[in-house]
Amino acid sequence: MSPAAPATQVLVVGSGPTGLNLACDLARRSVDVRIIDRSPEFPRSSRAKGPNPRSLEVLADLGVVDRVLAAGSAPLPMRKYRNGLPVADADPYGASRPAPDTPYDRPRLIAQWRLEEILRDRLAEYGVRVELGSEAVGLTRHADSVTVGLADGRNIGARYVVGCDGGHSPVRKMLGVTFEGRTAEDRMMVCGDVTVDGLDRGLWHQWFDEDGAVMLCPTPGTRSGWWFQAGPELDAAGAPVPPSLESFRRLLTKHTGLPGDRMSRAELLSTYRVNERMADRYRVGRVLLAGDAAHVYSVAGGLGMNTGIQDAFNLGWKLALAVAGRAAPGLLDTYEEERLPVAAWTLGLTAEQLRTVLDAVKEPGGGLDAVVTAETMGLGPDGGYPWSPLSRDTRRTAHSPAAPVTGPVTEPATGPRAGDRAPDAPCLDIATGASTHLFEVFAGPHFTLLGFGPGTAQALRAAEADHGDLLRATGVDAGARHGLNDVAGHARSAYGVERDTLVLVRPDNHIGLIAPAEDGRAVGDYLDRVVGAGPDA
């Protein structure tokens, strides 16, 4: 297939949460983006149960978190049953509270179809709509573009293509990227969206017996809809029975003791098998992989969709710079360098969580709350990139302002590291006196340079003069008429700042650089390493 002039800058294949987040991020950066999906219509299945706190922060940055919070509900207390009788209630988030540095202390329960609907609406505000019935069946890579062939005979040319097309990703297969791991054929669930009468919708009901389980979680925004998950029936030969209304009714009666006719509808049925796999590469030239196309995990902990959202947030700003011809050589390679180790860590975590759940439910009162941990919230250091070439802390070296975090420590560092998630904090806008948050300052397609203390004023002015098209420079208690007043000290506490310090926050709200106030040239050095004079080919 001969190369044609690219019809678009970025083609996103797949319109699940990962693809939609990426398309929204690119569109707000004025990137010409198209998003296609093989499905003839938008799915209505519940699937993933909702974004975790870190994903809520991403959705806030994209400007849709209020819609997500309104459409969903808080996680419900879990009621565990044995032999049809309630034996324990658990509210794993009952003691959680928002903190100054973490505005979201728990996930949000929302059907995946509703989350996707919200993201599609946001994307439409930028004039971009999902193109349904567009199945990618061919992929031809050229020196400066990619041509994607569709099943209907059409071709789409693009400068970059991102496969967000699920665990069976055709894009990944066409690239020849391996997907190593395992499928546990003996560990499966049947799932579906059902209507059940007579159950308390304020609880997530979990029946665990020695020979199986049924779980029913109410679907937010519906009057009588529930997510149904269960171990499958087995036929006389020991083979799993395909999901159906009749089978679900029998499972309901067997494990809950409730009459089967309490269930009047079962649709969007599926069989889930435990898959634990990861791609060995996330980038092949101008084609990249994200979300389930790059990694699939055990369902325990609910990290699959959330990891995909983080993939998209990491990739969006880098891809936008590449499209604009401003990415320094190798910037797109940092997507794989940063996200692949996180996927590997998550793979191990979710495998361990699955074992924990299977052990917990053997005892009366055990349930899914056994794997509600800090790691599933996405807020800890395990989601950061301290090893990345984009992570710099010049406080840690005596004479080399560009040295990485591995250099000899000459000043004790407290608070988050370079590469970690940038914390939030409430502040006051000095000019207006209005309340604001650091996350409001970060929101949008730019770097943010925070200058803690009056000693950073010169560096802030220089950075804004030299790189004002890339960053916003904001003083925190820097003695200027503009900037932020850290009136309660939450910002300094969150960042571990004890002296005047510069903190450069990346567009994906991870800390890129930490430097002492007198090392203002470190900001320019850092941005020169990120932003180059030509496209990343």
Short mmCIF file of N, CA, C and O in Angstrom, two decimals, residues 78-90 206-212 356-370:
data_model
loop_
_atom_site.label_atom_id
_atom_site.label_comp_id
_atom_site.label_asym_id
_atom_site.label_seq_id
_atom_site.Cartn_x
_atom_site.Cartn_y
_atom_site.Cartn_z
N MET A 78 -20.52 -3.52 51.71
CA MET A 78 -20.64 -4.88 51.21
C MET A 78 -21.30 -5.76 52.27
O MET A 78 -20.86 -5.77 53.42
N ARG A 79 -22.33 -6.48 51.88
CA ARG A 79 -22.96 -7.46 52.78
C ARG A 79 -22.59 -8.86 52.32
O ARG A 79 -22.87 -9.24 51.18
N LYS A 80 -21.95 -9.61 53.16
CA LYS A 80 -21.51 -10.96 52.85
C LYS A 80 -22.47 -11.98 53.46
O LYS A 80 -22.92 -11.81 54.61
N TYR A 81 -22.78 -13.03 52.69
CA TYR A 81 -23.72 -14.07 53.10
C TYR A 81 -23.01 -15.43 53.10
O TYR A 81 -22.06 -15.66 52.37
N ARG A 82 -23.55 -16.32 53.91
CA ARG A 82 -23.12 -17.72 53.91
C ARG A 82 -24.34 -18.59 54.07
O ARG A 82 -25.16 -18.35 54.97
N ASN A 83 -24.49 -19.56 53.20
CA ASN A 83 -25.68 -20.43 53.22
C ASN A 83 -26.96 -19.61 53.16
O ASN A 83 -27.96 -19.93 53.82
N GLY A 84 -26.92 -18.53 52.39
CA GLY A 84 -28.10 -17.69 52.19
C GLY A 84 -28.37 -16.69 53.28
O GLY A 84 -29.30 -15.89 53.16
N LEU A 85 -27.59 -16.69 54.36
CA LEU A 85 -27.83 -15.79 55.49
C LEU A 85 -26.73 -14.75 55.60
O LEU A 85 -25.55 -15.05 55.39
N PRO A 86 -27.08 -13.49 55.95
CA PRO A 86 -26.05 -12.47 56.12
C PRO A 86 -25.16 -12.78 57.33
O PRO A 86 -25.66 -13.14 58.40
N VAL A 87 -23.85 -12.67 57.13
CA VAL A 87 -22.92 -12.96 58.22
C VAL A 87 -22.02 -11.77 58.55
O VAL A 87 -21.45 -11.73 59.65
N ALA A 88 -21.87 -10.81 57.65
CA ALA A 88 -21.00 -9.68 57.94
C ALA A 88 -21.26 -8.55 56.97
O ALA A 88 -21.59 -8.78 55.80
N ASP A 89 -21.14 -7.32 57.45
CA ASP A 89 -21.14 -6.13 56.62
C ASP A 89 -19.76 -5.48 56.69
O ASP A 89 -19.11 -5.51 57.74
N ALA A 90 -19.33 -4.91 55.59
CA ALA A 90 -18.04 -4.22 55.56
C ALA A 90 -18.16 -2.97 54.71
O ALA A 90 -18.75 -2.99 53.63
N GLN A 206 -23.01 -10.01 48.42
CA GLN A 206 -22.01 -11.00 48.01
C GLN A 206 -22.28 -12.32 48.74
O GLN A 206 -22.13 -12.41 49.96
N TRP A 207 -22.73 -13.32 47.98
CA TRP A 207 -22.98 -14.65 48.54
C TRP A 207 -21.81 -15.55 48.16
O TRP A 207 -21.56 -15.78 46.96
N PHE A 208 -21.07 -16.02 49.14
CA PHE A 208 -19.94 -16.92 48.89
C PHE A 208 -20.19 -18.24 49.60
O PHE A 208 -20.40 -18.28 50.82
N ASP A 209 -20.19 -19.31 48.82
CA ASP A 209 -20.35 -20.66 49.36
C ASP A 209 -19.14 -21.49 48.95
O ASP A 209 -18.31 -21.06 48.14
N GLU A 210 -19.05 -22.68 49.49
CA GLU A 210 -17.92 -23.55 49.17
C GLU A 210 -17.92 -23.98 47.71
O GLU A 210 -16.88 -24.31 47.16
N ASP A 211 -19.09 -23.96 47.09
CA ASP A 211 -19.18 -24.43 45.70
C ASP A 211 -19.56 -23.33 44.72
O ASP A 211 -20.03 -23.61 43.62
N GLY A 212 -19.34 -22.08 45.08
CA GLY A 212 -19.63 -21.02 44.13
C GLY A 212 -19.96 -19.70 44.79
O GLY A 212 -19.85 -19.54 46.02
N THR A 356 -5.57 -13.38 47.31
CA THR A 356 -6.08 -12.90 48.60
C THR A 356 -7.59 -13.06 48.67
O THR A 356 -8.15 -13.51 49.68
N VAL A 357 -8.29 -12.68 47.59
CA VAL A 357 -9.75 -12.81 47.56
C VAL A 357 -10.17 -14.27 47.65
O VAL A 357 -11.07 -14.64 48.42
N LEU A 358 -9.52 -15.11 46.86
CA LEU A 358 -9.90 -16.53 46.86
C LEU A 358 -9.68 -17.16 48.23
O LEU A 358 -10.46 -18.04 48.66
N ASP A 359 -8.66 -16.72 48.95
CA ASP A 359 -8.46 -17.22 50.31
C ASP A 359 -9.49 -16.64 51.27
O ASP A 359 -10.01 -17.33 52.15
N ALA A 360 -9.81 -15.34 51.10
CA ALA A 360 -10.73 -14.67 52.02
C ALA A 360 -12.12 -15.28 51.98
O ALA A 360 -12.76 -15.44 53.02
N VAL A 361 -12.61 -15.61 50.77
CA VAL A 361 -14.00 -16.07 50.67
C VAL A 361 -14.18 -17.51 51.13
O VAL A 361 -15.31 -17.99 51.20
N LYS A 362 -13.09 -18.17 51.47
CA LYS A 362 -13.23 -19.52 52.02
C LYS A 362 -13.81 -19.50 53.43
O LYS A 362 -14.37 -20.49 53.90
N GLU A 363 -13.67 -18.36 54.10
CA GLU A 363 -14.17 -18.22 55.46
C GLU A 363 -15.43 -17.36 55.46
O GLU A 363 -15.52 -16.38 54.72
N PRO A 364 -16.42 -17.70 56.28
CA PRO A 364 -17.61 -16.85 56.39
C PRO A 364 -17.24 -15.42 56.74
O PRO A 364 -16.42 -15.18 57.63
N GLY A 365 -17.83 -14.48 56.03
CA GLY A 365 -17.54 -13.07 56.27
C GLY A 365 -16.46 -12.50 55.38
O GLY A 365 -16.25 -11.29 55.35
N GLY A 366 -15.73 -13.37 54.66
CA GLY A 366 -14.71 -12.87 53.74
C GLY A 366 -15.34 -12.37 52.46
O GLY A 366 -16.39 -12.85 52.03
N GLY A 367 -14.70 -11.38 51.82
CA GLY A 367 -15.26 -10.83 50.59
C GLY A 367 -14.27 -9.95 49.86
O GLY A 367 -13.06 -9.96 50.14
N LEU A 368 -14.78 -9.14 48.94
CA LEU A 368 -13.93 -8.33 48.08
C LEU A 368 -13.24 -7.20 48.83
O LEU A 368 -12.27 -6.62 48.33
N ASP A 369 -13.73 -6.88 50.02
CA ASP A 369 -13.09 -5.82 50.79
C ASP A 369 -11.66 -6.19 51.18
O ASP A 369 -10.88 -5.32 51.56
N ALA A 370 -11.30 -7.46 51.06
CA ALA A 370 -9.94 -7.89 51.40
C ALA A 370 -8.89 -7.25 50.51
O ALA A 370 -7.72 -7.20 50.90
#
